PDB file of C-alpha atoms in Angstrom:
ATOM      1  CA  GLY N 158     -55.936 -12.382 -13.511  1.00 51.00           C
ATOM      2  CA  ILE N 159     -55.986 -11.063 -17.040  1.00 55.00           C
ATOM      3  CA  ASN N 160     -52.715 -10.788 -18.916  1.00 57.00           C
ATOM      4  CA  HIS N 161     -51.801  -7.721 -21.003  1.00 55.00           C
ATOM      5  CA  GLN N 162     -52.914  -9.202 -24.349  1.00 58.00           C
ATOM      6  CA  GLN N 163     -56.297 -10.238 -22.908  1.00 54.00           C
ATOM      7  CA  ARG N 164     -56.772  -6.689 -21.561  1.00 53.00           C
ATOM      8  CA  ILE N 165     -56.023  -5.218 -25.008  1.00 55.00           C
ATOM      9  CA  LEU N 166     -58.553  -7.579 -26.600  1.00 58.00           C
ATOM     10  CA  ALA N 167     -61.163  -6.714 -23.943  1.00 54.00           C
ATOM     11  CA  ASP N 168     -60.587  -2.981 -24.540  1.00 52.00           C
ATOM     12  CA  ARG N 169     -61.006  -3.485 -28.292  1.00 57.00           C
ATOM     13  CA  LEU N 170     -64.240  -5.389 -27.747  1.00 57.00           C
ATOM     14  CA  ASP N 171     -65.548  -2.513 -25.582  1.00 49.00           C
ATOM     15  CA  ALA N 172     -64.579  -0.005 -28.287  1.00 50.00           C
ATOM     16  CA  ARG N 173     -66.209  -2.245 -30.896  1.00 53.00           C
ATOM     17  CA  GLN N 174     -69.552  -2.050 -29.086  1.00 47.00           C
ATOM     18  CA  HIS N 175     -69.395   1.721 -29.505  1.00 40.00           C
ATOM     19  CA  GLN N 176     -68.428   1.341 -33.196  1.00 48.00           C
ATOM     20  CA  ILE N 177     -71.258  -1.132 -33.851  1.00 47.00           C
ATOM     21  CA  ARG N 178     -73.895   1.222 -32.442  1.00 39.00           C
ATOM     22  CA  TYR N 179     -72.985   3.783 -35.093  1.00 41.00           C
ATOM     23  CA  GLN N 180     -72.902   1.210 -37.875  1.00 47.00           C
ATOM     24  CA  GLN N 181     -76.482   0.225 -37.112  1.00 41.00           C
ATOM     25  CA  TRP N 182     -77.580   3.267 -39.076  1.00 39.00           C
ATOM     26  CA  SER N 183     -76.366   1.847 -42.397  1.00 49.00           C
ATOM     27  CA  ALA N 184     -79.136   1.213 -44.924  1.00 47.00           C
ATOM     28  CA  GLU N 185     -79.149  -2.576 -44.537  1.00 53.00           C
ATOM     29  CA  THR N 186     -79.202  -2.613 -40.769  1.00 52.00           C
ATOM     30  CA  TYR N 187     -81.648   0.256 -40.488  1.00 53.00           C
ATOM     31  CA  GLN N 188     -84.169  -1.704 -42.549  1.00 60.00           C
ATOM     32  CA  ALA N 189     -83.785  -4.903 -40.489  1.00 68.00           C
ATOM     33  CA  PRO N 190     -82.881  -3.942 -36.893  1.00 73.00           C
ATOM     34  CA  GLU N 191     -84.001  -7.245 -35.311  1.00 81.00           C
ATOM     35  CA  GLU N 192     -82.006  -9.284 -37.835  1.00 81.00           C
ATOM     36  CA  TRP N 193     -78.973  -7.028 -37.277  1.00 78.00           C
ATOM     37  CA  SER N 194     -79.196  -7.491 -33.519  1.00 82.00           C
ATOM     38  CA  GLN N 195     -79.404 -11.287 -33.871  1.00 86.00           C
ATOM     39  CA  TYR N 196     -76.532 -11.273 -36.362  1.00 85.00           C
ATOM     40  CA  GLN N 197     -74.317  -9.261 -33.988  1.00 86.00           C
ATOM     41  CA  GLN N 198     -74.931 -11.707 -31.162  1.00 89.00           C
ATOM     42  CA  GLN N 199     -73.665 -14.588 -33.311  1.00 92.00           C
ATOM     43  CA  LEU N 200     -70.352 -12.917 -34.204  1.00 95.00           C
ATOM     44  CA  SER N 201     -67.003 -14.155 -32.931  1.00 95.00           C
ATOM     45  CA  TYR N 202     -63.721 -12.234 -33.015  1.00 96.00           C
ATOM     46  CA  PHE N 203     -60.253 -13.369 -34.054  1.00 96.00           C
ATOM     47  CA  PRO N 204     -57.034 -11.366 -33.623  1.00 96.00           C
ATOM     48  CA  VAL N 205     -55.276 -10.874 -36.973  1.00 94.00           C
ATOM     49  CA  SER N 206     -52.194  -8.731 -37.522  1.00 92.00           C
ATOM     50  CA  GLY N 207     -54.391  -5.707 -38.365  1.00 87.00           C
ATOM     51  CA  GLY N 208     -56.628  -5.937 -35.273  1.00 90.00           C
ATOM     52  CA  LEU N 209     -59.730  -7.923 -34.371  1.00 93.00           C
ATOM     53  CA  MET N 210     -61.674  -9.465 -37.235  1.00 94.00           C
ATOM     54  CA  ALA N 211     -65.362 -10.194 -36.641  1.00 94.00           C
ATOM     55  CA  TYR N 212     -66.758 -13.314 -38.277  1.00 96.00           C
ATOM     56  CA  LEU N 213     -69.741 -15.603 -38.296  1.00 96.00           C
ATOM     57  CA  ASP N 214     -69.075 -19.352 -38.089  1.00 97.00           C
ATOM     58  CA  VAL N 215     -72.180 -21.497 -38.674  1.00 96.00           C
ATOM     59  CA  GLY N 216     -72.576 -25.198 -39.390  1.00 95.00           C
ATOM     60  CA  PRO N 217     -70.882 -28.415 -38.326  1.00 95.00           C
ATOM     61  CA  PRO N 218     -67.221 -27.803 -37.377  1.00 94.00           C
ATOM     62  CA  LYS N 219     -65.937 -30.700 -39.508  1.00 95.00           C
ATOM     63  CA  ALA N 220     -68.148 -29.934 -42.529  1.00 96.00           C
ATOM     64  CA  PRO N 221     -66.651 -28.667 -45.810  1.00 96.00           C
ATOM     65  CA  PRO N 222     -65.995 -24.941 -45.282  1.00 97.00           C
ATOM     66  CA  ILE N 223     -67.363 -22.123 -47.418  1.00 96.00           C
ATOM     67  CA  LEU N 224     -65.895 -18.634 -47.031  1.00 96.00           C
ATOM     68  CA  LEU N 225     -68.250 -15.799 -48.049  1.00 95.00           C
ATOM     69  CA  ILE N 226     -66.466 -12.515 -48.851  1.00 93.00           C
ATOM     70  CA  HIS N 227     -68.354  -9.219 -49.128  1.00 90.00           C
ATOM     71  CA  ASP N 228     -67.091  -6.181 -50.988  1.00 82.00           C
ATOM     72  CA  GLY N 229     -65.651  -3.141 -49.253  1.00 75.00           C
ATOM     73  CA  LEU N 230     -68.939  -1.245 -49.232  1.00 69.00           C
ATOM     74  CA  ARG N 231     -70.794  -3.780 -47.096  1.00 79.00           C
ATOM     75  CA  HIS N 232     -70.229  -6.286 -44.307  1.00 84.00           C
ATOM     76  CA  GLY N 233     -70.999  -9.950 -43.668  1.00 88.00           C
ATOM     77  CA  PHE N 234     -74.617  -9.114 -42.818  1.00 88.00           C
ATOM     78  CA  LEU N 235     -75.114  -9.037 -46.605  1.00 86.00           C
ATOM     79  CA  PHE N 236     -75.108 -12.861 -46.624  1.00 90.00           C
ATOM     80  CA  ARG N 237     -77.554 -13.337 -43.720  1.00 87.00           C
ATOM     81  CA  HIS N 238     -80.228 -14.962 -45.903  1.00 86.00           C
ATOM     82  CA  VAL N 239     -77.984 -17.690 -47.370  1.00 90.00           C
ATOM     83  CA  VAL N 240     -75.931 -18.678 -44.308  1.00 92.00           C
ATOM     84  CA  ALA N 241     -78.593 -20.923 -42.740  1.00 90.00           C
ATOM     85  CA  ASP N 242     -79.374 -22.612 -46.065  1.00 92.00           C
ATOM     86  CA  LEU N 243     -75.700 -23.424 -46.669  1.00 93.00           C
ATOM     87  CA  ALA N 244     -75.293 -24.733 -43.117  1.00 94.00           C
ATOM     88  CA  GLU N 245     -78.442 -26.873 -43.472  1.00 92.00           C
ATOM     89  CA  ALA N 246     -77.011 -28.239 -46.716  1.00 93.00           C
ATOM     90  CA  GLY N 247     -74.070 -29.588 -44.686  1.00 94.00           C
ATOM     91  CA  PHE N 248     -71.450 -26.844 -44.982  1.00 96.00           C
ATOM     92  CA  ARG N 249     -69.499 -24.911 -42.395  1.00 97.00           C
ATOM     93  CA  VAL N 250     -70.064 -21.275 -43.359  1.00 97.00           C
ATOM     94  CA  ILE N 251     -67.496 -18.618 -42.439  1.00 98.00           C
ATOM     95  CA  VAL N 252     -68.547 -14.996 -43.017  1.00 97.00           C
ATOM     96  CA  PRO N 253     -65.924 -12.452 -41.951  1.00 96.00           C
ATOM     97  CA  ASP N 254     -66.366  -8.713 -41.797  1.00 93.00           C
ATOM     98  CA  LEU N 255     -63.347  -7.449 -43.707  1.00 91.00           C
ATOM     99  CA  MET N 256     -61.028  -5.242 -41.674  1.00 91.00           C
ATOM    100  CA  GLY N 257     -62.440  -1.720 -41.650  1.00 87.00           C
ATOM    101  CA  SER N 258     -65.992  -3.024 -42.254  1.00 86.00           C
ATOM    102  CA  GLY N 259     -68.881  -4.106 -40.094  1.00 84.00           C
ATOM    103  CA  ALA N 260     -67.859  -5.165 -36.597  1.00 86.00           C
ATOM    104  CA  SER N 261     -64.147  -5.683 -37.407  1.00 89.00           C
ATOM    105  CA  ASP N 262     -61.602  -3.123 -36.292  1.00 86.00           C
ATOM    106  CA  THR N 263     -61.668   0.132 -38.223  1.00 79.00           C
ATOM    107  CA  GLN N 264     -58.464   0.848 -40.107  1.00 65.00           C
ATOM    108  CA  ARG N 265     -57.276   4.426 -40.490  1.00 61.00           C
ATOM    109  CA  GLU N 266     -54.373   3.727 -42.846  1.00 57.00           C
ATOM    110  CA  MET N 267     -55.510   2.878 -46.386  1.00 53.00           C
ATOM    111  CA  ASP N 268     -52.744   0.296 -46.862  1.00 58.00           C
ATOM    112  CA  ARG N 269     -54.264  -1.740 -44.001  1.00 66.00           C
ATOM    113  CA  VAL N 270     -57.497  -2.255 -45.974  1.00 80.00           C
ATOM    114  CA  ALA N 271     -55.802  -2.755 -49.354  1.00 87.00           C
ATOM    115  CA  PRO N 272     -56.671  -6.040 -51.108  1.00 90.00           C
ATOM    116  CA  ILE N 273     -53.213  -7.505 -50.411  1.00 91.00           C
ATOM    117  CA  GLN N 274     -53.662  -6.898 -46.653  1.00 92.00           C
ATOM    118  CA  GLN N 275     -57.260  -8.167 -46.631  1.00 93.00           C
ATOM    119  CA  ALA N 276     -56.061 -11.387 -48.311  1.00 94.00           C
ATOM    120  CA  HIS N 277     -53.457 -11.788 -45.578  1.00 95.00           C
ATOM    121  CA  TYR N 278     -56.007 -11.159 -42.797  1.00 95.00           C
ATOM    122  CA  LEU N 279     -58.356 -13.763 -44.301  1.00 95.00           C
ATOM    123  CA  ALA N 280     -55.528 -16.304 -44.441  1.00 96.00           C
ATOM    124  CA  GLU N 281     -54.744 -15.594 -40.777  1.00 96.00           C
ATOM    125  CA  LEU N 282     -58.404 -16.092 -39.830  1.00 97.00           C
ATOM    126  CA  MET N 283     -58.740 -19.365 -41.717  1.00 97.00           C
ATOM    127  CA  GLN N 284     -55.443 -20.670 -40.320  1.00 96.00           C
ATOM    128  CA  GLY N 285     -56.648 -19.716 -36.842  1.00 97.00           C
ATOM    129  CA  LEU N 286     -59.823 -21.734 -37.469  1.00 97.00           C
ATOM    130  CA  TYR N 287     -57.624 -24.679 -38.595  1.00 96.00           C
ATOM    131  CA  LEU N 288     -59.044 -24.581 -42.112  1.00 97.00           C
ATOM    132  CA  HIS N 289     -56.491 -25.284 -44.812  1.00 95.00           C
ATOM    133  CA  GLN N 290     -58.702 -25.358 -47.906  1.00 95.00           C
ATOM    134  CA  TRP N 291     -62.176 -24.043 -48.658  1.00 96.00           C
ATOM    135  CA  THR N 292     -64.768 -23.026 -51.225  1.00 94.00           C
ATOM    136  CA  GLU N 293     -64.929 -19.266 -51.621  1.00 93.00           C
ATOM    137  CA  ILE N 294     -67.880 -17.133 -52.704  1.00 92.00           C
ATOM    138  CA  VAL N 295     -66.869 -13.590 -53.616  1.00 91.00           C
ATOM    139  CA  TYR N 296     -69.229 -10.646 -54.006  1.00 89.00           C
ATOM    140  CA  GLY N 297     -68.624  -7.351 -55.818  1.00 84.00           C
ATOM    141  CA  THR N 298     -65.285  -5.610 -55.592  1.00 83.00           C
ATOM    142  CA  ALA N 299     -63.953  -8.331 -53.273  1.00 86.00           C
ATOM    143  CA  ASP N 300     -62.639  -9.915 -56.474  1.00 86.00           C
ATOM    144  CA  LEU N 301     -59.585  -7.695 -55.963  1.00 89.00           C
ATOM    145  CA  ILE N 302     -58.981  -9.498 -52.672  1.00 91.00           C
ATOM    146  CA  LEU N 303     -59.514 -12.815 -54.443  1.00 90.00           C
ATOM    147  CA  PHE N 304     -56.764 -12.004 -56.963  1.00 90.00           C
ATOM    148  CA  GLU N 305     -54.367 -11.384 -54.075  1.00 92.00           C
ATOM    149  CA  GLN N 306     -55.432 -14.650 -52.422  1.00 93.00           C
ATOM    150  CA  LEU N 307     -54.818 -16.550 -55.646  1.00 91.00           C
ATOM    151  CA  GLU N 308     -51.403 -14.960 -55.940  1.00 91.00           C
ATOM    152  CA  GLN N 309     -50.365 -15.533 -52.302  1.00 92.00           C
ATOM    153  CA  TYR N 310     -52.285 -18.696 -51.338  1.00 91.00           C
ATOM    154  CA  PRO N 311     -53.442 -20.503 -54.515  1.00 90.00           C
ATOM    155  CA  GLU N 312     -53.623 -23.891 -52.804  1.00 93.00           C
ATOM    156  CA  LYS N 313     -56.170 -22.686 -50.224  1.00 94.00           C
ATOM    157  CA  ILE N 314     -59.182 -22.114 -52.494  1.00 94.00           C
ATOM    158  CA  SER N 315     -60.560 -25.407 -53.786  1.00 92.00           C
ATOM    159  CA  ARG N 316     -63.672 -24.022 -55.503  1.00 91.00           C
ATOM    160  CA  LEU N 317     -64.812 -20.555 -56.410  1.00 89.00           C
ATOM    161  CA  SER N 318     -67.996 -18.638 -57.164  1.00 88.00           C
ATOM    162  CA  LEU N 319     -68.109 -14.991 -58.240  1.00 85.00           C
ATOM    163  CA  ILE N 320     -71.237 -12.879 -57.714  1.00 84.00           C
ATOM    164  CA  GLU N 321     -71.644  -9.488 -59.408  1.00 80.00           C
ATOM    165  CA  THR N 322     -67.917  -8.962 -59.811  1.00 77.00           C
ATOM    166  CA  GLN N 323     -65.869  -7.444 -62.589  1.00 73.00           C
ATOM    167  CA  ALA N 324     -63.912 -10.691 -62.666  1.00 62.00           C
ATOM    168  CA  ALA N 325     -67.114 -12.656 -63.357  1.00 54.00           C
ATOM    169  CA  SER N 326     -67.802 -10.344 -66.259  1.00 56.00           C
ATOM    170  CA  ASP N 327     -64.217 -10.738 -67.477  1.00 53.00           C
ATOM    171  CA  PHE N 328     -64.442 -14.552 -67.224  1.00 50.00           C
ATOM    172  CA  THR N 329     -67.392 -14.549 -69.583  1.00 50.00           C
ATOM    173  CA  LYS N 330     -65.485 -12.305 -71.992  1.00 48.00           C
ATOM    174  CA  GLN N 331     -62.317 -14.413 -71.494  1.00 45.00           C
ATOM    175  CA  ARG N 332     -60.196 -11.334 -70.856  1.00 40.00           C
ATOM    176  CA  ILE N 333     -59.033 -12.299 -67.390  1.00 41.00           C
ATOM    177  CA  THR N 334     -55.271 -12.228 -66.877  1.00 40.00           C
ATOM    178  CA  VAL N 335     -54.923 -14.054 -63.543  1.00 40.00           C
ATOM    179  CA  ARG N 336     -52.470 -16.952 -63.582  1.00 38.00           C
ATOM    180  CA  PRO N 337     -54.437 -20.252 -63.801  1.00 36.00           C
ATOM    181  CA  THR N 338     -54.624 -22.130 -60.523  1.00 39.00           C
ATOM    182  CA  GLN N 339     -56.330 -25.235 -59.241  1.00 38.00           C
ATOM    183  CA  ALA N 340     -58.945 -22.966 -57.646  1.00 38.00           C
ATOM    184  CA  LEU N 341     -59.993 -21.647 -61.030  1.00 38.00           C
ATOM    185  CA  ARG N 342     -60.009 -25.062 -62.699  1.00 38.00           C
ATOM    186  CA  THR N 343     -62.602 -26.558 -60.338  1.00 37.00           C
ATOM    187  CA  LYS N 344     -66.246 -25.914 -61.115  1.00 39.00           C
ATOM    188  CA  VAL N 345     -68.683 -25.051 -58.337  1.00 39.00           C
TER     189      VAL N 345
END
């Protein structure tokens, strides 16, 4: 039989199917419905303290991991065109949908989607995947999550790339105030 925790997870997955149907109307998915359908079928789910986090895990399991983080206005589908290339280049590519985004559980309380909580959920996911250090690629406003990760888990991020973030702009202006860490000292 199914234990209580398995039943809760099964109920959440059923509810998620309903949630995903409505999210298919977003601009990105509406323009590429076949790609969205294929993407959804590849997703896995991991229980974090805030609910179930959806993620894509592509590439050899023992390959160097790359974590791709979208901003709060999108979901992991944003990276669909680069995932295969990174995997073919010999990386294990992890693309989570942040909590409250994409196929991950929706969060009603704002503090559950705050950058400090998102950083914690990502650490739970990566620990659950037995990954202790990774390269991270951060897009848009996810740099706020990155700052929390660097504060809470500085040893986890071995290399870093920022794409269209305020932090990337601040790095070039040398106004950034984040405490230096090994993650920031390593070039990508």
